[in-house]
Amino acid sequence: MVVRIAQCTLDVEDLDVMVAFWSAALGYEIERGDDGSAKLWPPGRPSTAAPTVWLQGSGTAKRGKNRLHLDVVADADPQDEVRRLLSLGARHVDVGQTGAERFTVLADPEGNEFCVLDGAPTR
């Protein structure tokens, strides 16, 4: 028996900013809760192949480096995707990269780090 990642949850300070960024970044559909939260759904039918994203209003700013972060992969050229994400409000982040990595480290508008991989993970 194993578990699968069904949902990624982010505590957010500004729900509107984060909903706009992550829904555009992922191409996910928005379902706003009446409790200061929002769920982002992958296009089409829900499945374990694409986890949902829960944006949970926390009212507090992020502090320190993430202990867990998202790695995303683009459908096309990864650097084109990096440029698109930057235009949506992401920014480059230095977490000690050497320059030889096969990913680009970015942060969302509230500073949550994530990586854009140069390709799908392989063994």
PDB file of N, CA, C and O in Angstrom, residues 50-91:
ATOM      1  N   ALA A  50      -2.810  14.603 -11.315  1.00  0.00           N
ATOM      2  CA  ALA A  50      -2.581  16.038 -11.180  1.00  0.00           C
ATOM      3  C   ALA A  50      -3.222  16.504  -9.878  1.00  0.00           C
ATOM      4  O   ALA A  50      -4.446  16.595  -9.779  1.00  0.00           O
ATOM      5  N   PRO A  51      -2.422  16.794  -8.864  1.00  0.00           N
ATOM      6  CA  PRO A  51      -2.993  17.202  -7.583  1.00  0.00           C
ATOM      7  C   PRO A  51      -3.679  18.563  -7.658  1.00  0.00           C
ATOM      8  O   PRO A  51      -3.334  19.401  -8.485  1.00  0.00           O
ATOM      9  N   THR A  52      -4.657  18.747  -6.794  1.00  0.00           N
ATOM     10  CA  THR A  52      -5.266  20.060  -6.648  1.00  0.00           C
ATOM     11  C   THR A  52      -4.334  20.933  -5.820  1.00  0.00           C
ATOM     12  O   THR A  52      -3.383  20.441  -5.201  1.00  0.00           O
ATOM     13  N   VAL A  53      -4.605  22.239  -5.816  1.00  0.00           N
ATOM     14  CA  VAL A  53      -3.845  23.179  -4.992  1.00  0.00           C
ATOM     15  C   VAL A  53      -4.840  23.915  -4.107  1.00  0.00           C
ATOM     16  O   VAL A  53      -5.828  24.462  -4.601  1.00  0.00           O
ATOM     17  N   TRP A  54      -4.590  23.892  -2.807  1.00  0.00           N
ATOM     18  CA  TRP A  54      -5.434  24.570  -1.837  1.00  0.00           C
ATOM     19  C   TRP A  54      -4.672  25.790  -1.354  1.00  0.00           C
ATOM     20  O   TRP A  54      -3.556  25.672  -0.842  1.00  0.00           O
ATOM     21  N   LEU A  55      -5.241  26.974  -1.580  1.00  0.00           N
ATOM     22  CA  LEU A  55      -4.650  28.221  -1.096  1.00  0.00           C
ATOM     23  C   LEU A  55      -5.429  28.630   0.136  1.00  0.00           C
ATOM     24  O   LEU A  55      -6.614  28.944   0.057  1.00  0.00           O
ATOM     25  N   GLN A  56      -4.761  28.591   1.254  1.00  0.00           N
ATOM     26  CA  GLN A  56      -5.382  28.779   2.554  1.00  0.00           C
ATOM     27  C   GLN A  56      -4.936  30.122   3.127  1.00  0.00           C
ATOM     28  O   GLN A  56      -3.749  30.337   3.341  1.00  0.00           O
ATOM     29  N   GLY A  57      -5.877  31.020   3.319  1.00  0.00           N
ATOM     30  CA  GLY A  57      -5.541  32.328   3.881  1.00  0.00           C
ATOM     31  C   GLY A  57      -4.969  32.207   5.274  1.00  0.00           C
ATOM     32  O   GLY A  57      -5.570  31.577   6.138  1.00  0.00           O
ATOM     33  N   SER A  58      -3.791  32.771   5.479  1.00  0.00           N
ATOM     34  CA  SER A  58      -3.148  32.690   6.790  1.00  0.00           C
ATOM     35  C   SER A  58      -3.034  34.058   7.456  1.00  0.00           C
ATOM     36  O   SER A  58      -2.904  34.133   8.671  1.00  0.00           O
ATOM     37  N   GLY A  59      -3.038  35.123   6.646  1.00  0.00           N
ATOM     38  CA  GLY A  59      -2.891  36.459   7.197  1.00  0.00           C
ATOM     39  C   GLY A  59      -1.484  36.784   7.660  1.00  0.00           C
ATOM     40  O   GLY A  59      -1.245  37.848   8.211  1.00  0.00           O
ATOM     41  N   THR A  60      -0.537  35.866   7.438  1.00  0.00           N
ATOM     42  CA  THR A  60       0.840  36.124   7.847  1.00  0.00           C
ATOM     43  C   THR A  60       1.782  35.930   6.666  1.00  0.00           C
ATOM     44  O   THR A  60       1.519  35.121   5.782  1.00  0.00           O
ATOM     45  N   ALA A  61       2.874  36.675   6.691  1.00  0.00           N
ATOM     46  CA  ALA A  61       3.873  36.584   5.632  1.00  0.00           C
ATOM     47  C   ALA A  61       4.741  35.337   5.818  1.00  0.00           C
ATOM     48  O   ALA A  61       4.894  34.833   6.930  1.00  0.00           O
ATOM     49  N   LYS A  62       5.296  34.848   4.731  1.00  0.00           N
ATOM     50  CA  LYS A  62       6.229  33.723   4.761  1.00  0.00           C
ATOM     51  C   LYS A  62       7.510  34.169   5.461  1.00  0.00           C
ATOM     52  O   LYS A  62       7.963  35.285   5.285  1.00  0.00           O
ATOM     53  N   ARG A  63       8.085  33.266   6.244  1.00  0.00           N
ATOM     54  CA  ARG A  63       9.366  33.537   6.896  1.00  0.00           C
ATOM     55  C   ARG A  63      10.310  32.390   6.605  1.00  0.00           C
ATOM     56  O   ARG A  63       9.966  31.232   6.816  1.00  0.00           O
ATOM     57  N   GLY A  64      11.498  32.712   6.133  1.00  0.00           N
ATOM     58  CA  GLY A  64      12.523  31.692   5.899  1.00  0.00           C
ATOM     59  C   GLY A  64      12.332  30.917   4.611  1.00  0.00           C
ATOM     60  O   GLY A  64      11.388  31.122   3.860  1.00  0.00           O
ATOM     61  N   LYS A  65      13.273  30.013   4.361  1.00  0.00           N
ATOM     62  CA  LYS A  65      13.249  29.175   3.167  1.00  0.00           C
ATOM     63  C   LYS A  65      12.230  28.058   3.340  1.00  0.00           C
ATOM     64  O   LYS A  65      12.094  27.500   4.420  1.00  0.00           O
ATOM     65  N   ASN A  66      11.552  27.725   2.254  1.00  0.00           N
ATOM     66  CA  ASN A  66      10.600  26.613   2.282  1.00  0.00           C
ATOM     67  C   ASN A  66      11.319  25.321   2.651  1.00  0.00           C
ATOM     68  O   ASN A  66      12.424  25.071   2.182  1.00  0.00           O
ATOM     69  N   ARG A  67      10.684  24.499   3.442  1.00  0.00           N
ATOM     70  CA  ARG A  67      11.208  23.155   3.715  1.00  0.00           C
ATOM     71  C   ARG A  67      10.717  22.178   2.653  1.00  0.00           C
ATOM     72  O   ARG A  67      11.276  21.111   2.464  1.00  0.00           O
ATOM     73  N   LEU A  68       9.646  22.518   1.986  1.00  0.00           N
ATOM     74  CA  LEU A  68       9.074  21.709   0.920  1.00  0.00           C
ATOM     75  C   LEU A  68       8.688  22.680  -0.185  1.00  0.00           C
ATOM     76  O   LEU A  68       8.169  23.759   0.093  1.00  0.00           O
ATOM     77  N   HIS A  69       8.975  22.320  -1.430  1.00  0.00           N
ATOM     78  CA  HIS A  69       8.606  23.212  -2.527  1.00  0.00           C
ATOM     79  C   HIS A  69       8.128  22.400  -3.724  1.00  0.00           C
ATOM     80  O   HIS A  69       8.334  21.200  -3.788  1.00  0.00           O
ATOM     81  N   LEU A  70       7.493  23.091  -4.640  1.00  0.00           N
ATOM     82  CA  LEU A  70       6.993  22.467  -5.859  1.00  0.00           C
ATOM     83  C   LEU A  70       8.076  22.471  -6.928  1.00  0.00           C
ATOM     84  O   LEU A  70       8.826  23.436  -7.059  1.00  0.00           O
ATOM     85  N   ASP A  71       8.146  21.408  -7.701  1.00  0.00           N
ATOM     86  CA  ASP A  71       8.925  21.353  -8.933  1.00  0.00           C
ATOM     87  C   ASP A  71       7.910  21.228 -10.052  1.00  0.00           C
ATOM     88  O   ASP A  71       7.072  20.325 -10.026  1.00  0.00           O
ATOM     89  N   VAL A  72       7.983  22.133 -11.011  1.00  0.00           N
ATOM     90  CA  VAL A  72       7.050  22.107 -12.135  1.00  0.00           C
ATOM     91  C   VAL A  72       7.821  21.862 -13.417  1.00  0.00           C
ATOM     92  O   VAL A  72       9.023  22.145 -13.501  1.00  0.00           O
ATOM     93  N   VAL A  73       7.143  21.327 -14.399  1.00  0.00           N
ATOM     94  CA  VAL A  73       7.754  21.062 -15.695  1.00  0.00           C
ATOM     95  C   VAL A  73       6.866  21.674 -16.769  1.00  0.00           C
ATOM     96  O   VAL A  73       5.636  21.634 -16.660  1.00  0.00           O
ATOM     97  N   ALA A  74       7.491  22.258 -17.769  1.00  0.00           N
ATOM     98  CA  ALA A  74       6.759  22.940 -18.843  1.00  0.00           C
ATOM     99  C   ALA A  74       6.403  21.970 -19.957  1.00  0.00           C
ATOM    100  O   ALA A  74       7.090  20.968 -20.172  1.00  0.00           O
ATOM    101  N   ASP A  75       5.330  22.295 -20.681  1.00  0.00           N
ATOM    102  CA  ASP A  75       4.950  21.514 -21.858  1.00  0.00           C
ATOM    103  C   ASP A  75       5.867  21.809 -23.043  1.00  0.00           C
ATOM    104  O   ASP A  75       5.953  21.026 -23.970  1.00  0.00           O
ATOM    105  N   ALA A  76       6.514  22.976 -23.009  1.00  0.00           N
ATOM    106  CA  ALA A  76       7.367  23.401 -24.121  1.00  0.00           C
ATOM    107  C   ALA A  76       8.734  23.806 -23.561  1.00  0.00           C
ATOM    108  O   ALA A  76       9.179  23.261 -22.564  1.00  0.00           O
ATOM    109  N   ASP A  77       9.366  24.787 -24.162  1.00  0.00           N
ATOM    110  CA  ASP A  77      10.693  25.246 -23.752  1.00  0.00           C
ATOM    111  C   ASP A  77      10.677  25.764 -22.317  1.00  0.00           C
ATOM    112  O   ASP A  77       9.918  26.675 -22.004  1.00  0.00           O
ATOM    113  N   PRO A  78      11.503  25.198 -21.437  1.00  0.00           N
ATOM    114  CA  PRO A  78      11.487  25.613 -20.035  1.00  0.00           C
ATOM    115  C   PRO A  78      11.823  27.096 -19.835  1.00  0.00           C
ATOM    116  O   PRO A  78      11.253  27.742 -18.962  1.00  0.00           O
ATOM    117  N   GLN A  79      12.717  27.634 -20.633  1.00  0.00           N
ATOM    118  CA  GLN A  79      13.071  29.046 -20.461  1.00  0.00           C
ATOM    119  C   GLN A  79      11.953  29.966 -20.932  1.00  0.00           C
ATOM    120  O   GLN A  79      11.776  31.060 -20.381  1.00  0.00           O
ATOM    121  N   ASP A  80      11.181  29.537 -21.926  1.00  0.00           N
ATOM    122  CA  ASP A  80       9.983  30.302 -22.296  1.00  0.00           C
ATOM    123  C   ASP A  80       9.006  30.308 -21.121  1.00  0.00           C
ATOM    124  O   ASP A  80       8.373  31.324 -20.832  1.00  0.00           O
ATOM    125  N   GLU A  81       8.892  29.169 -20.451  1.00  0.00           N
ATOM    126  CA  GLU A  81       7.997  29.079 -19.299  1.00  0.00           C
ATOM    127  C   GLU A  81       8.500  29.949 -18.151  1.00  0.00           C
ATOM    128  O   GLU A  81       7.707  30.610 -17.481  1.00  0.00           O
ATOM    129  N   VAL A  82       9.793  29.963 -17.918  1.00  0.00           N
ATOM    130  CA  VAL A  82      10.356  30.841 -16.883  1.00  0.00           C
ATOM    131  C   VAL A  82       9.988  32.290 -17.186  1.00  0.00           C
ATOM    132  O   VAL A  82       9.538  33.026 -16.296  1.00  0.00           O
ATOM    133  N   ARG A  83      10.153  32.704 -18.420  1.00  0.00           N
ATOM    134  CA  ARG A  83       9.800  34.086 -18.795  1.00  0.00           C
ATOM    135  C   ARG A  83       8.315  34.359 -18.578  1.00  0.00           C
ATOM    136  O   ARG A  83       7.928  35.416 -18.098  1.00  0.00           O
ATOM    137  N   ARG A  84       7.466  33.385 -18.916  1.00  0.00           N
ATOM    138  CA  ARG A  84       6.017  33.558 -18.701  1.00  0.00           C
ATOM    139  C   ARG A  84       5.710  33.694 -17.217  1.00  0.00           C
ATOM    140  O   ARG A  84       4.955  34.578 -16.800  1.00  0.00           O
ATOM    141  N   LEU A  85       6.306  32.857 -16.392  1.00  0.00           N
ATOM    142  CA  LEU A  85       6.074  32.919 -14.947  1.00  0.00           C
ATOM    143  C   LEU A  85       6.581  34.232 -14.356  1.00  0.00           C
ATOM    144  O   LEU A  85       5.943  34.818 -13.475  1.00  0.00           O
ATOM    145  N   LEU A  86       7.714  34.716 -14.852  1.00  0.00           N
ATOM    146  CA  LEU A  86       8.219  36.020 -14.411  1.00  0.00           C
ATOM    147  C   LEU A  86       7.221  37.122 -14.755  1.00  0.00           C
ATOM    148  O   LEU A  86       6.978  38.029 -13.955  1.00  0.00           O
ATOM    149  N   SER A  87       6.604  37.021 -15.938  1.00  0.00           N
ATOM    150  CA  SER A  87       5.622  38.039 -16.346  1.00  0.00           C
ATOM    151  C   SER A  87       4.359  37.985 -15.485  1.00  0.00           C
ATOM    152  O   SER A  87       3.638  38.973 -15.364  1.00  0.00           O
ATOM    153  N   LEU A  88       4.100  36.820 -14.859  1.00  0.00           N
ATOM    154  CA  LEU A  88       2.935  36.670 -13.981  1.00  0.00           C
ATOM    155  C   LEU A  88       3.206  37.166 -12.559  1.00  0.00           C
ATOM    156  O   LEU A  88       2.291  37.259 -11.751  1.00  0.00           O
ATOM    157  N   GLY A  89       4.466  37.438 -12.245  1.00  0.00           N
ATOM    158  CA  GLY A  89       4.799  37.940 -10.920  1.00  0.00           C
ATOM    159  C   GLY A  89       5.827  37.136 -10.159  1.00  0.00           C
ATOM    160  O   GLY A  89       6.161  37.474  -9.023  1.00  0.00           O
ATOM    161  N   ALA A  90       6.350  36.063 -10.746  1.00  0.00           N
ATOM    162  CA  ALA A  90       7.421  35.305 -10.095  1.00  0.00           C
ATOM    163  C   ALA A  90       8.713  36.118 -10.173  1.00  0.00           C
ATOM    164  O   ALA A  90       8.801  37.101 -10.919  1.00  0.00           O
ATOM    165  N   ARG A  91       9.707  35.688  -9.396  1.00  0.00           N
ATOM    166  CA  ARG A  91      11.024  36.321  -9.466  1.00  0.00           C
ATOM    167  C   ARG A  91      12.083  35.248  -9.266  1.00  0.00           C
ATOM    168  O   ARG A  91      11.820  34.196  -8.684  1.00  0.00           O
TER     169      ARG A  91
END
